[in-house]
């Protein structure tokens, strides 16, 4: 799913500009009114309370130029943020690189974090409003509780790279913990904690700090480190045949609409088998599914298949194969068990629907009815429509009417 930097950040910078404009209008207008009221023909109140009116006038006279300066800074930022972003990106590029830095990063970007955050993530890049950093260069993920310094309930997330460059983002109240935790989980070798810990590190290091010391080496007992989520790999799991690809097609809009979980169509179950993905899968199965082991997983899938076929509900049947995929990534099922236990769900889907479009339209109808309160409810619809329009997508290249039993046997042989 393509991510446009301008589409995400232009409204963000415009909102900040309009906010500064309104505050400047309030303080400047209030200052003019206070001066006119205090020094003009006046009223009895101004004459009988000169100290109060003088104090209010002084407040407005101080606040007005400050708000004007703030407004001018926001105006300048509104017009210059793209140039600043290009400059930051070029720090990580070779002198021979001739492509437009914004286009280069956009080609790498995969999603907005959690679908609604202003943090953009790619395989190689992380982008904050007007700022960017190469993910391989990150050595620290720090937070600052801004309520210590003001009435703001926001939290500032700061990323530090090997050269000491910083990029920062002030999270919305209530979302900073999840955003910071995700960035820390996907950069397991980076230092973490309060930003004051980074300043203490600099003081201890002296004039020439070696920021590479902030990194904690990954454990060597795992297979390796995933390029995508920067976490140790538990099991190599690229898809091995047409059957596993069919299973991914049965819940493809879910995988594509939640890219912040690093889902793809290249790995069995829809995700790499990494430490991070195992933790995410177990969390998803625990809440809201209340699945914590293999037995509970299979009971849930049986219920979804039975009710989905009876009600001709694509949401139930599509979630049956999705839950099995999560079960494999969570470690509750082996790769072979994923194949075997998914066969009844796949055959129920084929008995109930005539093709991918009928399945996913049914899925989306039920999902959209359930998800009315969520801001991100349209993401799956957008993902599905993108898949249908793309001739090379998994839905347009995977036959719905495949002989699943034969394909499943082929996949099992491929695991031997």
XYZ file of C-alpha atoms in Angstrom:
416
model
C 0.000 0.000 0.000
C 1.671 3.190 -1.200
C 2.154 5.952 1.366
C 2.326 9.575 0.215
C 4.443 11.754 2.495
C 2.780 14.936 1.235
C -0.716 13.505 1.689
C -0.013 12.596 5.311
C 1.966 15.638 6.411
C 0.530 18.557 4.424
C -2.701 18.566 6.514
C -0.627 18.101 9.684
C 1.496 21.189 9.050
C -1.544 23.147 7.852
C -3.431 22.410 11.081
C -0.497 23.653 13.124
C -0.312 26.811 11.011
C -4.036 27.539 11.416
C -3.759 26.972 15.179
C -0.885 29.490 15.393
C -2.862 31.951 13.259
C -5.882 31.734 15.552
C -3.775 32.244 18.679
C -2.021 35.223 17.095
C -5.408 36.721 16.215
C -6.662 36.203 19.779
C -3.624 37.747 21.487
C -3.157 40.626 19.041
C -6.872 41.396 18.945
C -7.066 41.204 22.728
C -4.058 43.498 23.064
C -5.577 46.128 20.777
C -8.886 45.934 22.638
C -7.175 46.214 26.040
C -5.160 49.266 24.967
C -8.273 50.919 23.556
C -10.251 50.127 26.685
C -7.522 51.266 29.088
C -6.140 54.316 27.307
C -9.187 55.364 25.290
C -12.177 57.327 26.506
C -12.591 54.499 28.940
C -15.293 53.387 31.302
C -15.774 53.571 35.002
C -14.300 50.094 35.432
C -11.007 51.024 33.745
C -10.753 54.158 35.865
C -11.597 52.451 39.141
C -9.366 49.377 38.528
C -6.257 50.791 36.853
C -3.887 48.116 38.187
C -6.034 45.241 36.956
C -6.503 46.785 33.531
C -2.836 47.728 33.352
C -1.829 44.156 34.202
C -4.137 42.681 31.542
C -2.821 45.153 28.984
C 0.768 44.194 29.848
C -0.053 40.491 29.450
C -1.520 41.088 26.002
C 1.407 43.299 24.991
C 3.857 40.522 25.884
C 1.773 37.668 24.431
C 0.996 39.415 21.138
C 4.579 39.579 19.768
C 5.298 36.064 21.066
C 2.242 34.691 19.250
C 3.210 36.621 16.118
C 6.681 35.094 16.229
C 5.153 31.664 16.702
C 2.828 32.274 13.764
C 5.692 33.371 11.504
C 7.722 30.284 12.510
C 4.799 28.008 11.640
C 4.312 29.855 8.346
C 7.962 29.342 7.465
C 7.748 25.653 8.423
C 4.644 25.197 6.275
C 6.620 26.195 3.176
C 9.977 24.654 4.078
C 9.225 21.246 5.608
C 9.805 19.354 2.353
C 13.218 20.953 1.889
C 14.163 20.136 5.467
C 13.056 16.554 4.983
C 15.057 16.194 1.775
C 18.132 17.536 3.577
C 17.760 15.003 6.390
C 17.328 12.116 3.951
C 20.414 13.115 1.959
C 22.571 12.653 5.067
C 22.175 8.909 4.620
C 22.568 8.779 0.821
C 25.724 8.430 -1.224
C 26.870 11.485 -3.238
C 26.147 9.530 -6.416
C 22.449 9.152 -5.577
C 20.489 11.319 -8.043
C 16.906 10.369 -7.258
C 14.593 12.773 -5.445
C 15.006 11.891 -1.735
C 11.262 12.088 -1.071
C 10.452 9.729 -3.937
C 13.170 7.325 -2.773
C 11.756 7.162 0.760
C 8.128 6.953 -0.420
C 9.029 3.899 -2.494
C 10.233 2.228 0.712
C 7.368 3.247 3.011
C 4.872 0.553 3.949
C 2.384 2.172 6.315
C 1.307 4.723 8.864
C 1.927 3.231 12.278
C -1.374 1.776 13.580
C -3.071 3.219 10.496
C -3.652 6.690 12.005
C -0.333 7.831 13.507
C 1.861 10.506 11.879
C 4.782 8.071 12.127
C 5.497 6.422 8.763
C 7.385 3.135 8.576
C 9.267 1.455 5.776
C 11.695 -1.392 5.459
C 14.655 0.985 5.629
C 13.205 4.314 6.798
C 11.165 5.817 9.623
C 9.600 9.232 9.026
C 8.296 11.745 11.559
C 6.557 14.987 10.452
C 9.240 16.797 8.450
C 12.002 14.433 9.650
C 13.448 11.101 8.559
C 16.012 8.570 9.748
C 17.524 5.391 8.330
C 16.382 2.517 10.527
C 19.736 0.748 10.398
C 21.355 3.857 11.906
C 19.084 4.080 14.973
C 20.921 3.542 18.256
C 18.368 4.911 20.738
C 14.599 5.252 21.194
C 13.833 7.671 24.034
C 10.768 9.347 25.516
C 10.195 12.588 27.416
C 7.088 13.170 29.528
C 6.179 16.768 28.632
C 3.786 17.066 31.580
C 6.905 17.566 33.719
C 7.475 20.903 32.025
C 3.990 22.129 31.087
C 0.290 21.357 31.214
C 0.643 19.230 28.077
C -0.194 15.536 28.446
C 1.865 14.643 25.388
C 4.987 12.535 25.268
C 7.936 13.290 23.010
C 9.510 10.317 21.221
C 13.115 10.922 20.146
C 15.224 8.716 17.881
C 19.031 9.007 17.944
C 21.339 7.741 15.214
C 25.034 6.801 15.192
C 26.104 10.329 14.206
C 24.124 11.965 17.007
C 21.333 13.283 14.792
C 17.919 13.457 16.472
C 14.361 13.362 15.195
C 11.405 13.917 17.535
C 7.650 13.540 17.493
C 5.087 14.582 20.116
C 2.539 11.825 20.438
C -1.114 12.344 21.075
C -2.209 11.753 24.684
C -2.734 8.057 25.282
C -0.932 6.831 22.156
C 2.708 7.509 23.036
C 3.179 4.308 25.011
C 2.069 2.082 22.135
C 4.065 4.039 19.536
C 7.247 4.082 21.601
C 6.895 0.407 22.521
C 6.473 -0.515 18.867
C 9.574 1.432 17.818
C 11.579 -0.180 20.621
C 10.326 -3.659 19.750
C 11.232 -3.245 16.087
C 14.723 -1.972 16.987
C 15.681 -4.449 19.707
C 19.348 -3.499 19.751
C 18.657 0.230 20.342
C 18.957 1.846 23.776
C 15.713 2.869 25.431
C 14.357 4.845 28.366
C 13.875 8.478 29.331
C 15.749 11.020 27.210
C 17.682 12.091 30.310
C 19.512 8.761 30.141
C 20.891 9.814 26.756
C 22.109 13.145 28.146
C 23.833 11.281 31.009
C 25.506 9.037 28.432
C 26.841 12.076 26.564
C 28.195 13.600 29.770
C 29.985 10.370 30.623
C 31.445 9.978 27.113
C 32.925 13.462 26.943
C 33.805 15.387 23.773
C 33.792 12.459 21.334
C 30.948 10.119 22.306
C 30.807 6.764 20.572
C 27.040 6.333 20.239
C 27.451 2.802 18.888
C 27.947 1.796 22.538
C 24.228 2.426 23.025
C 23.426 -0.673 20.996
C 22.848 -4.016 22.677
C 23.929 -6.922 20.444
C 21.128 -9.308 19.454
C 21.169 -12.747 21.037
C 23.030 -15.295 18.945
C 20.775 -18.246 19.802
C 18.252 -17.220 17.129
C 18.527 -17.875 13.412
C 19.325 -14.252 12.608
C 17.833 -10.775 12.553
C 14.865 -9.900 10.368
C 15.529 -7.101 7.900
C 11.926 -5.991 8.128
C 11.201 -5.809 11.840
C 14.796 -5.901 13.145
C 14.034 -8.814 15.467
C 15.639 -12.256 15.842
C 14.177 -14.866 13.495
C 12.672 -17.961 15.147
C 12.015 -19.957 11.979
C 12.575 -19.426 8.265
C 9.069 -19.531 6.780
C 8.832 -18.310 3.152
C 5.737 -19.736 1.454
C 6.523 -23.006 -0.302
C 3.628 -23.462 -2.718
C 0.228 -22.557 -4.094
C -1.745 -23.865 -1.094
C -0.116 -21.517 1.409
C -0.622 -18.671 -1.052
C -4.342 -19.567 -1.315
C -4.645 -19.383 2.456
C -3.109 -15.894 2.476
C -5.532 -14.800 -0.251
C -8.448 -15.821 1.992
C -7.587 -13.015 4.430
C -5.480 -10.793 2.168
C -7.311 -7.501 2.970
C -6.529 -8.007 6.662
C -2.820 -8.515 5.986
C -2.558 -5.531 3.649
C -4.654 -3.196 5.831
C -2.517 -3.747 8.939
C 0.994 -3.312 7.518
C 2.357 -1.888 10.788
C 2.375 -5.520 11.893
C 4.717 -6.221 8.969
C 2.404 -8.695 7.268
C 3.153 -9.812 3.712
C 2.306 -12.450 1.115
C 5.773 -13.984 1.100
C 5.667 -15.881 4.410
C 3.505 -18.736 5.650
C 0.808 -17.420 7.962
C 1.283 -13.897 6.598
C 4.194 -12.843 8.805
C 7.822 -13.690 9.402
C 8.381 -15.999 12.353
C 10.288 -13.530 14.531
C 10.362 -12.749 18.240
C 8.296 -9.604 17.667
C 5.699 -11.289 15.451
C 5.290 -14.144 17.918
C 4.583 -11.622 20.677
C 2.129 -9.687 18.490
C 0.314 -12.879 17.437
C -0.047 -14.076 21.026
C -1.348 -10.653 22.051
C -3.921 -10.612 19.223
C -5.109 -14.132 20.023
C -5.363 -13.368 23.738
C -7.365 -10.161 23.241
C -10.085 -10.349 22.021
C -10.069 -14.053 21.098
C -9.066 -15.343 24.555
C -6.906 -17.988 22.878
C -3.805 -18.985 24.843
C -2.996 -22.484 23.598
C -3.506 -24.936 20.739
C -6.745 -26.441 22.093
C -8.456 -23.059 22.516
C -7.234 -22.045 19.066
C -8.779 -25.072 17.354
C -12.055 -24.684 19.253
C -12.289 -21.075 18.095
C -11.582 -22.025 14.481
C -14.196 -24.790 14.546
C -16.782 -22.299 15.823
C -15.875 -19.768 13.120
C -16.091 -22.366 10.342
C -19.417 -23.807 11.550
C -21.168 -20.459 12.061
C -19.585 -18.928 8.970
C -20.885 -21.687 6.704
C -24.339 -21.689 8.300
C -24.711 -17.910 8.027
C -22.816 -17.563 4.734
C -20.644 -15.006 6.519
C -17.280 -14.255 4.932
C -16.097 -12.463 8.067
C -16.370 -15.649 10.113
C -14.798 -17.884 7.468
C -12.064 -15.414 6.559
C -11.164 -15.028 10.213
C -10.923 -18.809 10.591
C -7.911 -18.993 8.259
C -6.547 -15.738 9.715
C -6.672 -17.106 13.279
C -4.878 -20.251 12.131
C -2.183 -18.080 10.566
C -1.782 -16.216 13.860
C -1.696 -19.551 15.677
C 1.268 -20.672 13.602
C 3.117 -17.361 14.065
C 2.375 -17.505 17.815
C 3.972 -20.962 18.034
C 0.759 -22.801 18.937
C 0.820 -24.752 15.633
C 3.626 -26.252 13.607
C 3.933 -25.434 9.915
C 2.446 -28.841 9.021
C -0.437 -28.362 11.475
C -1.196 -25.000 9.853
C -1.666 -26.805 6.542
C -3.779 -29.673 7.901
C -6.076 -27.686 10.192
C -6.717 -24.986 7.577
C -8.081 -27.441 5.005
C -11.641 -27.689 6.473
C -11.822 -23.886 6.653
C -10.648 -23.531 3.065
C -13.124 -26.104 1.770
C -15.943 -24.382 3.711
C -15.015 -21.114 1.999
C -15.188 -22.775 -1.420
C -18.562 -24.407 -0.643
C -20.032 -21.119 0.548
C -18.734 -18.582 -1.991
C -18.116 -18.513 -5.718
C -14.927 -16.443 -5.739
C -12.639 -14.016 -3.928
C -14.867 -11.007 -4.558
C -17.958 -12.641 -3.064
C -15.951 -13.867 -0.055
C -14.333 -10.519 0.720
C -17.450 -8.426 0.057
C -19.242 -10.592 2.617
C -16.258 -10.242 4.972
C -16.199 -6.451 4.637
C -19.959 -6.069 5.061
C -19.864 -7.749 8.478
C -16.592 -6.117 9.489
C -17.749 -2.599 8.625
C -20.942 -3.088 10.616
C -18.893 -4.177 13.644
C -16.184 -1.496 13.358
C -18.272 1.694 13.106
C -16.580 3.264 16.143
C -13.026 2.863 14.783
C -11.300 5.629 12.787
C -9.350 3.049 10.791
C -12.423 1.046 9.696
C -11.991 2.001 6.022
C -8.443 0.653 5.754
C -9.545 -2.886 4.920
C -11.974 -1.680 2.265
C -9.195 0.400 0.680
C -6.804 -2.548 0.851
C -9.328 -4.866 -0.801
C -10.106 -2.406 -3.601
C -6.383 -1.983 -4.255
C -5.968 -5.763 -4.500
C -8.871 -6.090 -6.929
C -7.543 -3.294 -9.169
C -4.001 -4.699 -9.311
C -3.741 -7.431 -12.004
C -0.635 -8.830 -10.275
C -2.170 -8.995 -6.789
C -2.577 -12.209 -4.850
C -6.358 -12.181 -5.491
C -5.915 -11.913 -9.260
C -3.153 -14.491 -9.547
C -4.425 -17.196 -7.166
C -7.291 -19.393 -8.485
C -10.186 -19.451 -6.016
C -11.363 -22.873 -7.244
C -8.039 -24.617 -6.631
C -8.112 -28.307 -5.651
C -7.221 -27.644 -2.015
C -6.723 -31.256 -0.978
C -4.209 -31.895 -3.742
C -2.503 -28.572 -3.106
C -2.321 -29.294 0.634
C -0.658 -32.657 -0.031
C 1.886 -30.923 -2.293
C 2.651 -28.420 0.477
C 3.116 -31.203 3.025
C 5.563 -33.007 0.735
C 7.448 -29.740 0.304
C 8.048 -29.590 4.056
C 9.691 -33.026 4.163
